[in-house]
Amino acid sequence: MAEMVIEPRIRGFLCLTSHPEGCAANVRAQAELAKAGPGTGLKNVLVIGSSTGFGLSSLLTSMFGYGADVLGICFEKPPADNKPASPGYYNLAEAHVMAKEAGRRLETINADAFSHEVKAQAIAALKERYGKIDMVVYSLASPKRKDPNSDTLWSSVLKPVDKLHVSKTVDLRHEVVEEITIPPASEQEVFETERVMGGDDWKMWIEALRDADLLAEGCRSVAYSYIGPQVTYPIYRSGTIGGAKEHLEATAKDLSALMAEHCKGEAWVSVNKALVTQASSAIPVVPLYISILYKVMKAAGNHEETMEQIVRLFRDHIGPGQTPTLDDKGRIRVDDWEMLPEIQAQIEELWPQASTENLEDLCEFSAFRTGFRRLFGFEVPGVDYSKPTEVMRELV
Ligand code: NAD
């Protein structure tokens, strides 16, 4: 037992602490949105990257919107020595409580999803306590991957390819708009980013599940991608991470063929909207874009968070009985509202005007700031932050 008052300790795009009650409140609010689903239709779902962002929303949607039992894989820091856990750990601690209340099975493997050991552990758990799975959600965002076959450590970088990129960005430590110059990636960096964030590991998961005969007839799999607007193109879509996303999208086609043959299943990439998550906060330029995007989309009445995005993805595209609508490259597009010409036209108009002085009025930077703090359980309405809270929680 270790009760303490927990304060946010923010360092740029990192927050070193997190609040269990705030994380729990976030998860409960998200699960409420999932309840718009039919409550039935999925038996067993595997979510790889289940603790935060789009993966957590996928877990909650599967369980509370479609009645699924879920096996989740994540990489989170548990609480120790009176230090709070990472927020994904507290998110899942609450999801475990809620699963119990709802009579659903939720198990979490908190270890490196890229390893052979974790795949074997997941397969053993599925065989012993779940059975075949109806859906596999692949939602990892990681800065590193250890090659499971050679122990080489690959690192992903967020850099342009071929030429240096100069852009506006927000310095998150000082909350000032400044110019950033990012040198182009080396060939090795391009390669390593693709190894970490491309489709290689997704394919290894699906092949391992196929070999273990754990893919139910009609099983579906989805992984998440991003495209975004011209202003983020050099650093995102045509940068190192974009190259990895192209690899992920090509992998979806291979996996669709594999799953069609093996279990009459299918795999897709869903291109999602830009949102404040731990992964996106670390990308230069993106927090400023998100600040403007949130303002414009809120004014237009079509702003969504990860949970609304995933509820819509399941309802209209990949949920039981749904036939997804695909773009000309075979991708699902729940970034459709972000990419509406009228939304992007406003962003193009506002982007050149953004400065430190108008960071709030023009850009609504506070939406990014609050969104970021809420990821860690801070600034969540209804939570009394002056009260000591128990940091030791369990994923059972
Ligand atoms: P996130 O940082 O919130 O979540 C990442 C998840 O991966 C967490 O559950 C984390 O524990 C898990 N993880 C990381 N390394 C792991 C490892 N080695 N083993 C096991 N688990 C590990 O990220 P997110 O923004 O939700 O991103 C998920 C996916 O969605 C990514 O592919 C991302 O590119 C994509 N996406 C994000 C955005 C956005 O704006 N945030 C938009 C479109 C698509």
Tab-separated table of C-alpha atoms and ligand atoms in Angstrom:
chain	number	residue	atom	x	y	z
A	1	MET	CA	0.000	0.000	0.000
A	2	ALA	CA	1.331	3.437	-0.868
A	3	GLU	CA	-0.956	6.431	-0.768
A	4	MET	CA	0.296	9.780	-2.007
A	5	VAL	CA	-0.679	13.065	-3.594
A	6	ILE	CA	0.466	12.938	-7.225
A	7	GLU	CA	1.369	16.050	-9.200
A	8	PRO	CA	2.066	16.214	-12.939
A	9	ARG	CA	5.801	16.343	-13.742
A	10	ILE	CA	5.882	17.395	-17.379
A	11	ARG	CA	9.030	17.514	-19.503
A	12	GLY	CA	8.131	18.565	-23.041
A	13	PHE	CA	6.295	15.684	-24.675
A	14	LEU	CA	6.821	13.463	-21.618
A	15	CYS	CA	5.019	13.373	-18.307
A	16	LEU	CA	6.908	11.480	-15.619
A	17	THR	CA	3.928	10.849	-13.351
A	18	SER	CA	0.352	9.722	-13.835
A	19	HIS	CA	-2.765	9.725	-11.706
A	20	PRO	CA	-4.657	6.464	-11.131
A	21	GLU	CA	-8.013	8.092	-10.344
A	22	GLY	CA	-7.793	10.369	-13.381
A	23	CYS	CA	-6.863	7.468	-15.661
A	24	ALA	CA	-9.726	5.429	-14.191
A	25	ALA	CA	-12.199	8.259	-14.818
A	26	ASN	CA	-10.975	8.566	-18.430
A	27	VAL	CA	-11.476	4.859	-19.006
A	28	ARG	CA	-14.966	4.859	-17.490
A	29	ALA	CA	-15.982	7.802	-19.680
A	30	GLN	CA	-14.624	6.052	-22.787
A	31	ALA	CA	-16.391	2.788	-21.930
A	32	GLU	CA	-19.695	4.698	-21.716
A	33	LEU	CA	-19.275	5.706	-25.362
A	34	ALA	CA	-18.656	2.073	-26.323
A	35	LYS	CA	-22.041	1.117	-24.939
A	36	ALA	CA	-23.663	2.609	-28.047
A	37	GLY	CA	-22.743	-0.715	-29.714
A	38	PRO	CA	-25.099	-3.724	-29.849
A	39	GLY	CA	-23.462	-5.370	-26.790
A	40	THR	CA	-22.904	-8.610	-28.675
A	41	GLY	CA	-21.334	-9.950	-31.878
A	42	LEU	CA	-17.671	-10.566	-30.998
A	43	LYS	CA	-16.461	-13.505	-28.909
A	44	ASN	CA	-12.698	-13.140	-28.551
A	45	VAL	CA	-10.539	-10.177	-29.565
A	46	LEU	CA	-6.759	-9.734	-29.390
A	47	VAL	CA	-5.556	-6.133	-29.068
A	48	ILE	CA	-1.813	-5.550	-29.514
A	49	GLY	CA	-1.094	-2.132	-27.984
A	50	SER	CA	-4.106	-2.212	-25.659
A	51	SER	CA	-3.251	0.286	-22.940
A	52	THR	CA	-3.526	3.783	-24.441
A	53	GLY	CA	-4.700	5.711	-27.509
A	54	PHE	CA	-6.441	3.898	-30.349
A	55	GLY	CA	-5.626	0.442	-28.934
A	56	LEU	CA	-7.293	1.132	-25.575
A	57	SER	CA	-10.339	2.472	-27.428
A	58	SER	CA	-10.368	-0.721	-29.515
A	59	LEU	CA	-10.281	-2.865	-26.370
A	60	LEU	CA	-13.142	-0.920	-24.762
A	61	THR	CA	-15.217	-0.909	-27.960
A	62	SER	CA	-14.781	-4.680	-28.427
A	63	MET	CA	-15.656	-5.460	-24.840
A	64	PHE	CA	-18.384	-2.971	-23.969
A	65	GLY	CA	-19.792	-2.396	-27.450
A	66	TYR	CA	-19.707	-5.958	-28.791
A	67	GLY	CA	-19.496	-8.213	-25.703
A	68	ALA	CA	-15.990	-9.566	-26.443
A	69	ASP	CA	-13.530	-11.193	-24.097
A	70	VAL	CA	-10.196	-9.507	-24.752
A	71	LEU	CA	-6.550	-10.440	-24.499
A	72	GLY	CA	-4.444	-7.265	-24.531
A	73	ILE	CA	-0.711	-6.785	-25.036
A	74	CYS	CA	1.076	-3.630	-23.894
A	75	PHE	CA	4.378	-2.321	-22.588
A	76	GLU	CA	3.733	-0.264	-19.467
A	77	LYS	CA	5.658	0.575	-16.325
A	78	PRO	CA	4.009	-0.870	-13.199
A	79	PRO	CA	4.042	1.121	-9.947
A	80	ALA	CA	7.138	0.520	-7.815
A	81	ASP	CA	8.910	1.990	-4.793
A	82	ASN	CA	6.066	4.414	-4.190
A	83	LYS	CA	6.357	5.724	-7.747
A	84	PRO	CA	3.247	5.912	-9.904
A	85	ALA	CA	2.894	3.577	-12.866
A	86	SER	CA	2.739	4.773	-16.462
A	87	PRO	CA	-0.775	5.868	-17.452
A	88	GLY	CA	-1.498	2.857	-19.677
A	89	TYR	CA	-1.015	0.634	-16.644
A	90	TYR	CA	-3.620	2.576	-14.654
A	91	ASN	CA	-5.957	2.650	-17.668
A	92	LEU	CA	-5.850	-1.117	-17.802
A	93	ALA	CA	-6.149	-1.525	-14.022
A	94	GLU	CA	-9.547	0.179	-14.344
A	95	ALA	CA	-10.472	-1.753	-17.485
A	96	HIS	CA	-9.798	-4.967	-15.532
A	97	VAL	CA	-12.140	-3.819	-12.732
A	98	MET	CA	-14.822	-2.960	-15.293
A	99	ALA	CA	-14.409	-6.261	-17.143
A	100	LYS	CA	-15.001	-8.121	-13.879
A	101	GLU	CA	-18.090	-6.028	-13.163
A	102	ALA	CA	-19.424	-6.864	-16.625
A	103	GLY	CA	-18.590	-10.594	-16.369
A	104	ARG	CA	-16.094	-10.409	-19.241
A	105	ARG	CA	-12.635	-11.955	-19.456
A	106	LEU	CA	-9.786	-9.459	-19.786
A	107	GLU	CA	-6.173	-10.560	-19.510
A	108	THR	CA	-3.129	-8.399	-20.117
A	109	ILE	CA	0.373	-9.424	-21.079
A	110	ASN	CA	2.571	-6.496	-20.117
A	111	ALA	CA	5.752	-7.265	-22.068
A	112	ASP	CA	7.466	-6.771	-25.420
A	113	ALA	CA	4.947	-7.610	-28.180
A	114	PHE	CA	7.777	-7.835	-30.735
A	115	SER	CA	9.310	-10.875	-29.019
A	116	HIS	CA	8.705	-14.534	-29.829
A	117	GLU	CA	8.143	-15.189	-26.102
A	118	VAL	CA	5.157	-12.849	-25.851
A	119	LYS	CA	3.575	-14.332	-28.983
A	120	ALA	CA	3.967	-17.807	-27.440
A	121	GLN	CA	2.518	-16.568	-24.140
A	122	ALA	CA	-0.481	-15.025	-25.925
A	123	ILE	CA	-1.082	-18.197	-27.913
A	124	ALA	CA	-0.975	-20.312	-24.746
A	125	ALA	CA	-3.458	-17.984	-23.013
A	126	LEU	CA	-5.807	-18.016	-26.018
A	127	LYS	CA	-5.690	-21.810	-26.275
A	128	GLU	CA	-6.199	-22.389	-22.581
A	129	ARG	CA	-8.780	-19.769	-21.689
A	130	TYR	CA	-10.302	-18.088	-24.777
A	131	GLY	CA	-10.514	-20.141	-27.963
A	132	LYS	CA	-10.354	-18.878	-31.545
A	133	ILE	CA	-10.373	-15.135	-32.115
A	134	ASP	CA	-12.723	-13.031	-34.263
A	135	MET	CA	-10.603	-9.925	-34.459
A	136	VAL	CA	-6.968	-8.858	-34.120
A	137	VAL	CA	-6.297	-5.142	-33.618
A	138	TYR	CA	-2.691	-4.062	-34.165
A	139	SER	CA	-2.103	-0.659	-32.535
A	140	LEU	CA	1.545	-0.495	-31.505
A	141	ALA	CA	3.480	2.760	-31.454
A	142	SER	CA	7.024	2.226	-30.306
A	143	PRO	CA	10.348	4.036	-30.633
A	144	LYS	CA	12.296	0.752	-30.721
A	145	ARG	CA	12.017	-2.891	-31.714
A	146	LYS	CA	14.383	-5.704	-30.899
A	147	ASP	CA	14.584	-8.059	-33.865
A	148	PRO	CA	13.341	-11.327	-32.351
A	149	ASN	CA	15.543	-13.359	-34.692
A	150	SER	CA	18.867	-11.599	-34.171
A	151	ASP	CA	18.525	-9.363	-31.099
A	152	THR	CA	19.468	-6.332	-33.243
A	153	LEU	CA	17.848	-3.218	-31.772
A	154	TRP	CA	16.119	-1.045	-34.382
A	155	SER	CA	15.140	2.573	-33.632
A	156	SER	CA	12.472	4.588	-35.387
A	157	VAL	CA	13.094	8.267	-36.125
A	158	LEU	CA	10.742	11.083	-37.142
A	159	LYS	CA	12.643	12.738	-39.965
A	160	PRO	CA	12.100	13.858	-43.535
A	161	VAL	CA	13.522	11.735	-46.338
A	162	ASP	CA	15.888	13.140	-48.994
A	163	LYS	CA	15.841	16.778	-47.957
A	164	LEU	CA	16.070	18.916	-44.874
A	165	HIS	CA	12.743	20.264	-43.610
A	166	VAL	CA	12.141	23.658	-42.021
A	167	SER	CA	8.792	24.214	-40.357
A	168	LYS	CA	6.903	25.887	-37.587
A	169	THR	CA	6.438	23.868	-34.438
A	170	VAL	CA	5.538	24.435	-30.790
A	171	ASP	CA	8.273	24.012	-28.226
A	172	LEU	CA	6.221	22.119	-25.661
A	173	ARG	CA	8.512	23.022	-22.758
A	174	HIS	CA	8.182	26.772	-23.215
A	175	GLU	CA	4.950	26.893	-25.226
A	176	VAL	CA	6.415	29.087	-27.917
A	177	VAL	CA	6.053	28.790	-31.669
A	178	GLU	CA	9.450	28.498	-33.275
A	179	GLU	CA	11.152	27.319	-36.411
A	180	ILE	CA	12.550	23.826	-36.433
A	181	THR	CA	15.080	22.460	-38.901
A	182	ILE	CA	15.090	18.701	-39.239
A	183	PRO	CA	17.855	17.048	-41.243
A	184	PRO	CA	16.958	14.225	-43.620
A	185	ALA	CA	17.177	10.645	-42.423
A	186	SER	CA	19.988	8.352	-43.466
A	187	GLU	CA	19.141	5.210	-45.436
A	188	GLN	CA	19.716	3.167	-42.296
A	189	GLU	CA	17.229	5.332	-40.356
A	190	VAL	CA	14.614	4.904	-43.097
A	191	PHE	CA	15.139	1.149	-42.941
A	192	GLU	CA	15.028	0.929	-39.147
A	193	THR	CA	11.856	3.044	-38.883
A	194	GLU	CA	10.154	0.669	-41.303
A	195	ARG	CA	11.317	-2.334	-39.225
A	196	VAL	CA	9.817	-0.768	-36.073
A	197	MET	CA	6.599	0.829	-37.350
A	198	GLY	CA	5.918	-1.074	-40.590
A	199	GLY	CA	3.950	-4.283	-40.974
A	200	ASP	CA	6.631	-6.887	-40.256
A	201	ASP	CA	5.567	-7.620	-36.684
A	202	TRP	CA	1.825	-7.518	-37.526
A	203	LYS	CA	2.518	-10.230	-40.111
A	204	MET	CA	4.459	-12.279	-37.547
A	205	TRP	CA	1.491	-12.130	-35.172
A	206	ILE	CA	-1.034	-13.232	-37.794
A	207	GLU	CA	1.221	-16.048	-39.013
A	208	ALA	CA	1.775	-17.265	-35.447
A	209	LEU	CA	-1.984	-17.215	-34.779
A	210	ARG	CA	-2.651	-19.035	-38.054
A	211	ASP	CA	-0.060	-21.703	-37.245
A	212	ALA	CA	-1.662	-22.170	-33.817
A	213	ASP	CA	-5.079	-22.500	-35.518
A	214	LEU	CA	-6.476	-19.622	-33.493
A	215	LEU	CA	-8.054	-17.526	-36.269
A	216	ALA	CA	-11.825	-18.103	-36.249
A	217	GLU	CA	-13.689	-18.355	-39.558
A	218	GLY	CA	-14.228	-14.833	-40.887
A	219	CYS	CA	-11.582	-13.363	-38.530
A	220	ARG	CA	-10.766	-9.709	-39.240
A	221	SER	CA	-7.619	-7.774	-38.509
A	222	VAL	CA	-6.961	-4.034	-38.558
A	223	ALA	CA	-3.876	-1.856	-38.061
A	224	TYR	CA	-3.846	1.941	-37.825
A	225	SER	CA	-2.248	4.430	-40.156
A	226	TYR	CA	-2.125	8.167	-40.772
A	227	ILE	CA	-1.843	10.381	-43.849
A	228	GLY	CA	-2.567	13.985	-42.828
A	229	PRO	CA	-2.318	17.334	-44.590
A	230	GLN	CA	0.350	19.037	-46.694
A	231	VAL	CA	1.791	20.933	-43.695
A	232	THR	CA	2.833	17.705	-41.968
A	233	TYR	CA	3.725	15.780	-45.140
A	234	PRO	CA	7.517	16.267	-45.036
A	235	ILE	CA	7.740	15.089	-41.427
A	236	TYR	CA	4.949	12.519	-41.574
A	237	ARG	CA	3.604	10.972	-44.750
A	238	SER	CA	6.627	11.505	-46.963
A	239	GLY	CA	9.001	11.162	-44.004
A	240	THR	CA	10.444	8.067	-42.335
A	241	ILE	CA	7.216	7.252	-40.487
A	242	GLY	CA	5.206	7.575	-43.722
A	243	GLY	CA	7.516	5.021	-45.330
A	244	ALA	CA	6.767	2.648	-42.457
A	245	LYS	CA	3.026	3.279	-42.884
A	246	GLU	CA	3.285	2.422	-46.579
A	247	HIS	CA	4.889	-0.848	-45.548
A	248	LEU	CA	2.051	-1.423	-43.064
A	249	GLU	CA	-0.515	-0.754	-45.789
A	250	ALA	CA	1.188	-3.168	-48.207
A	251	THR	CA	1.271	-5.762	-45.421
A	252	ALA	CA	-2.519	-5.454	-45.028
A	253	LYS	CA	-2.887	-6.725	-48.598
A	254	ASP	CA	-0.591	-9.720	-47.941
A	255	LEU	CA	-2.420	-10.533	-44.731
A	256	SER	CA	-5.800	-10.275	-46.422
A	257	ALA	CA	-4.698	-12.911	-48.919
A	258	LEU	CA	-3.302	-15.101	-46.154
A	259	MET	CA	-6.421	-14.790	-43.999
A	260	ALA	CA	-8.833	-15.262	-46.926
A	261	GLU	CA	-7.190	-18.548	-47.733
A	262	HIS	CA	-6.804	-19.758	-44.167
A	263	CYS	CA	-10.088	-18.744	-42.510
A	264	LYS	CA	-12.121	-16.673	-45.008
A	265	GLY	CA	-10.847	-13.664	-43.090
A	266	GLU	CA	-9.602	-10.238	-44.092
A	267	ALA	CA	-7.147	-7.531	-42.988
A	268	TRP	CA	-7.220	-3.777	-43.468
A	269	VAL	CA	-5.480	-0.609	-42.511
A	270	SER	CA	-7.687	2.110	-41.089
A	271	VAL	CA	-6.386	5.628	-41.610
A	272	ASN	CA	-7.338	7.511	-38.461
A	273	LYS	CA	-7.524	11.164	-37.494
A	274	ALA	CA	-4.682	13.124	-35.856
A	275	LEU	CA	-5.264	13.044	-32.110
A	276	VAL	CA	-3.373	13.809	-28.933
A	277	THR	CA	-1.732	10.571	-27.814
A	278	GLN	CA	1.666	9.846	-26.323
A	279	ALA	CA	2.859	8.764	-29.769
A	280	SER	CA	1.640	11.843	-31.673
A	281	SER	CA	2.854	14.338	-29.046
A	282	ALA	CA	6.432	13.278	-29.773
A	283	ILE	CA	6.252	14.175	-33.480
A	284	PRO	CA	7.597	17.665	-34.306
A	285	VAL	CA	5.069	19.981	-36.038
A	286	VAL	CA	2.117	17.696	-35.158
A	287	PRO	CA	1.114	19.322	-31.802
A	288	LEU	CA	0.736	22.704	-33.557
A	289	TYR	CA	-1.274	21.125	-36.355
A	290	ILE	CA	-3.472	19.316	-33.807
A	291	SER	CA	-4.109	22.587	-31.939
A	292	ILE	CA	-5.430	24.214	-35.111
A	293	LEU	CA	-7.263	21.075	-36.232
A	294	TYR	CA	-9.125	20.716	-32.922
A	295	LYS	CA	-10.238	24.320	-33.042
A	296	VAL	CA	-11.484	24.068	-36.620
A	297	MET	CA	-13.194	20.697	-36.167
A	298	LYS	CA	-14.845	21.700	-32.890
A	299	ALA	CA	-16.252	24.803	-34.605
A	300	ALA	CA	-17.510	22.597	-37.457
A	301	GLY	CA	-19.095	20.185	-34.941
A	302	ASN	CA	-17.229	17.115	-36.214
A	303	HIS	CA	-14.376	16.761	-33.724
A	304	GLU	CA	-13.805	13.227	-32.423
A	305	GLU	CA	-11.433	11.665	-29.879
A	306	THR	CA	-9.923	8.164	-30.184
A	307	MET	CA	-13.015	6.557	-28.711
A	308	GLU	CA	-15.485	8.185	-31.117
A	309	GLN	CA	-13.166	7.256	-33.982
A	310	ILE	CA	-13.034	3.595	-33.011
A	311	VAL	CA	-16.752	3.359	-32.229
A	312	ARG	CA	-17.409	4.710	-35.744
A	313	LEU	CA	-14.786	2.365	-37.266
A	314	PHE	CA	-16.504	-0.687	-35.759
A	315	ARG	CA	-20.046	0.557	-36.425
A	316	ASP	CA	-19.546	1.486	-40.079
A	317	HIS	CA	-16.663	-0.676	-41.259
A	318	ILE	CA	-15.181	-3.596	-39.341
A	319	GLY	CA	-17.776	-4.604	-36.750
A	320	PRO	CA	-19.642	-7.895	-37.184
A	321	GLY	CA	-21.698	-7.928	-40.379
A	322	GLN	CA	-20.226	-4.660	-41.705
A	323	THR	CA	-18.606	-4.326	-45.105
A	324	PRO	CA	-15.945	-1.625	-44.958
A	325	THR	CA	-15.938	1.246	-47.399
A	326	LEU	CA	-12.438	1.503	-48.879
A	327	ASP	CA	-10.520	4.188	-50.742
A	328	ASP	CA	-8.812	3.572	-54.095
A	329	LYS	CA	-5.842	2.043	-52.238
A	330	GLY	CA	-7.979	-0.389	-50.229
A	331	ARG	CA	-7.805	1.576	-46.948
A	332	ILE	CA	-10.578	2.439	-44.500
A	333	ARG	CA	-10.719	6.212	-43.961
A	334	VAL	CA	-11.992	7.421	-40.584
A	335	ASP	CA	-9.792	10.470	-41.150
A	336	ASP	CA	-12.464	11.488	-43.679
A	337	TRP	CA	-13.754	14.393	-41.594
A	338	GLU	CA	-10.226	15.681	-40.868
A	339	MET	CA	-9.467	15.641	-44.584
A	340	LEU	CA	-12.676	17.398	-45.702
A	341	PRO	CA	-11.675	20.200	-48.106
A	342	GLU	CA	-13.457	22.833	-45.994
A	343	ILE	CA	-11.548	21.763	-42.856
A	344	GLN	CA	-8.174	21.650	-44.624
A	345	ALA	CA	-8.823	25.003	-46.351
A	346	GLN	CA	-9.204	26.655	-42.939
A	347	ILE	CA	-6.033	25.013	-41.667
A	348	GLU	CA	-4.094	26.226	-44.689
A	349	GLU	CA	-5.335	29.734	-43.984
A	350	LEU	CA	-4.523	29.645	-40.248
A	351	TRP	CA	-1.185	27.801	-40.383
A	352	PRO	CA	0.950	30.704	-41.729
A	353	GLN	CA	-0.561	33.055	-39.133
A	354	ALA	CA	0.195	30.871	-36.074
A	355	SER	CA	2.583	32.504	-33.603
A	356	THR	CA	3.402	32.468	-29.891
A	357	GLU	CA	1.144	35.495	-29.389
A	358	ASN	CA	-1.961	33.910	-30.894
A	359	LEU	CA	-1.278	30.329	-29.791
A	360	GLU	CA	-4.495	30.349	-27.826
A	361	ASP	CA	-6.889	32.519	-29.855
A	362	LEU	CA	-5.974	31.250	-33.275
A	363	CYS	CA	-4.832	27.736	-32.459
A	364	GLU	CA	-6.499	26.649	-29.209
A	365	PHE	CA	-3.255	25.271	-27.867
A	366	SER	CA	-5.023	24.732	-24.526
A	367	ALA	CA	-6.969	21.871	-26.166
A	368	PHE	CA	-3.678	20.151	-26.922
A	369	ARG	CA	-2.298	20.938	-23.447
A	370	THR	CA	-5.391	19.639	-21.640
A	371	GLY	CA	-5.629	16.630	-23.964
A	372	PHE	CA	-1.984	15.819	-23.229
A	373	ARG	CA	-2.392	16.131	-19.453
A	374	ARG	CA	-5.524	13.997	-19.508
A	375	LEU	CA	-3.559	11.172	-21.136
A	376	PHE	CA	-1.763	10.958	-17.794
A	377	GLY	CA	-4.914	11.290	-15.694
A	378	PHE	CA	-4.486	14.996	-14.876
A	379	GLU	CA	-7.065	17.788	-15.345
A	380	VAL	CA	-9.837	15.204	-15.476
A	381	PRO	CA	-13.118	16.715	-14.252
A	382	GLY	CA	-14.417	15.296	-10.974
A	383	VAL	CA	-11.039	14.088	-9.641
A	384	ASP	CA	-9.804	15.574	-6.336
A	385	TYR	CA	-6.064	15.948	-6.910
A	386	SER	CA	-5.429	17.215	-3.382
A	387	LYS	CA	-6.343	13.815	-1.923
A	388	PRO	CA	-3.731	11.078	-1.474
A	389	THR	CA	-4.372	8.106	-3.749
A	390	GLU	CA	-3.191	4.498	-3.754
A	391	VAL	CA	-0.496	4.082	-6.414
A	392	MET	CA	-0.218	0.299	-6.144
A	393	ARG	CA	-2.848	-1.210	-8.461
A	394	GLU	CA	-2.980	-4.572	-10.196
A	395	LEU	CA	-3.859	-5.871	-13.635
A	396	VAL	CA	-6.049	-8.751	-12.466
B	1	NAD	P1	-0.094	5.234	-28.065
B	1	NAD	O1	1.284	5.694	-27.729
B	1	NAD	O2	-1.225	5.834	-27.324
B	1	NAD	O3	-0.203	3.619	-27.863
B	1	NAD	C1	0.809	2.738	-28.174
B	1	NAD	C2	0.519	1.371	-27.591
B	1	NAD	O4	1.585	0.476	-27.956
B	1	NAD	C3	0.452	1.329	-26.043
B	1	NAD	O5	-0.542	0.414	-25.643
B	1	NAD	C4	1.829	0.772	-25.660
B	1	NAD	O6	1.869	0.103	-24.400
B	1	NAD	C5	2.025	-0.220	-26.791
B	1	NAD	N1	3.421	-0.612	-27.001
B	1	NAD	C6	4.472	0.147	-27.405
B	1	NAD	N2	5.584	-0.618	-27.518
B	1	NAD	C7	5.228	-1.878	-27.187
B	1	NAD	C8	5.917	-3.121	-27.118
B	1	NAD	N3	7.220	-3.234	-27.428
B	1	NAD	N4	5.225	-4.213	-26.710
B	1	NAD	C9	3.913	-4.143	-26.366
B	1	NAD	N5	3.203	-2.997	-26.450
B	1	NAD	C10	3.853	-1.884	-26.848
B	1	NAD	O7	-0.234	5.397	-29.634
B	1	NAD	P2	-1.448	5.701	-30.643
B	1	NAD	O8	-1.337	7.110	-31.066
B	1	NAD	O9	-2.731	5.169	-30.139
B	1	NAD	O10	-0.939	4.835	-31.883
B	1	NAD	C11	-1.444	3.566	-32.214
B	1	NAD	C12	-1.404	3.420	-33.722
B	1	NAD	O11	-2.287	4.394	-34.298
B	1	NAD	C13	-0.008	3.683	-34.326
B	1	NAD	O12	0.208	2.813	-35.404
B	1	NAD	C14	-0.137	5.124	-34.832
B	1	NAD	O13	0.749	5.412	-35.878
B	1	NAD	C15	-1.585	5.104	-35.308
B	1	NAD	N6	-2.200	6.436	-35.492
B	1	NAD	C16	-2.080	7.412	-34.553
B	1	NAD	C17	-2.652	8.670	-34.787
B	1	NAD	C18	-2.544	9.801	-33.777
B	1	NAD	O14	-2.750	10.953	-34.141
B	1	NAD	N7	-2.258	9.519	-32.531
B	1	NAD	C19	-3.384	8.892	-35.964
B	1	NAD	C20	-3.528	7.862	-36.880
B	1	NAD	C21	-2.930	6.631	-36.632
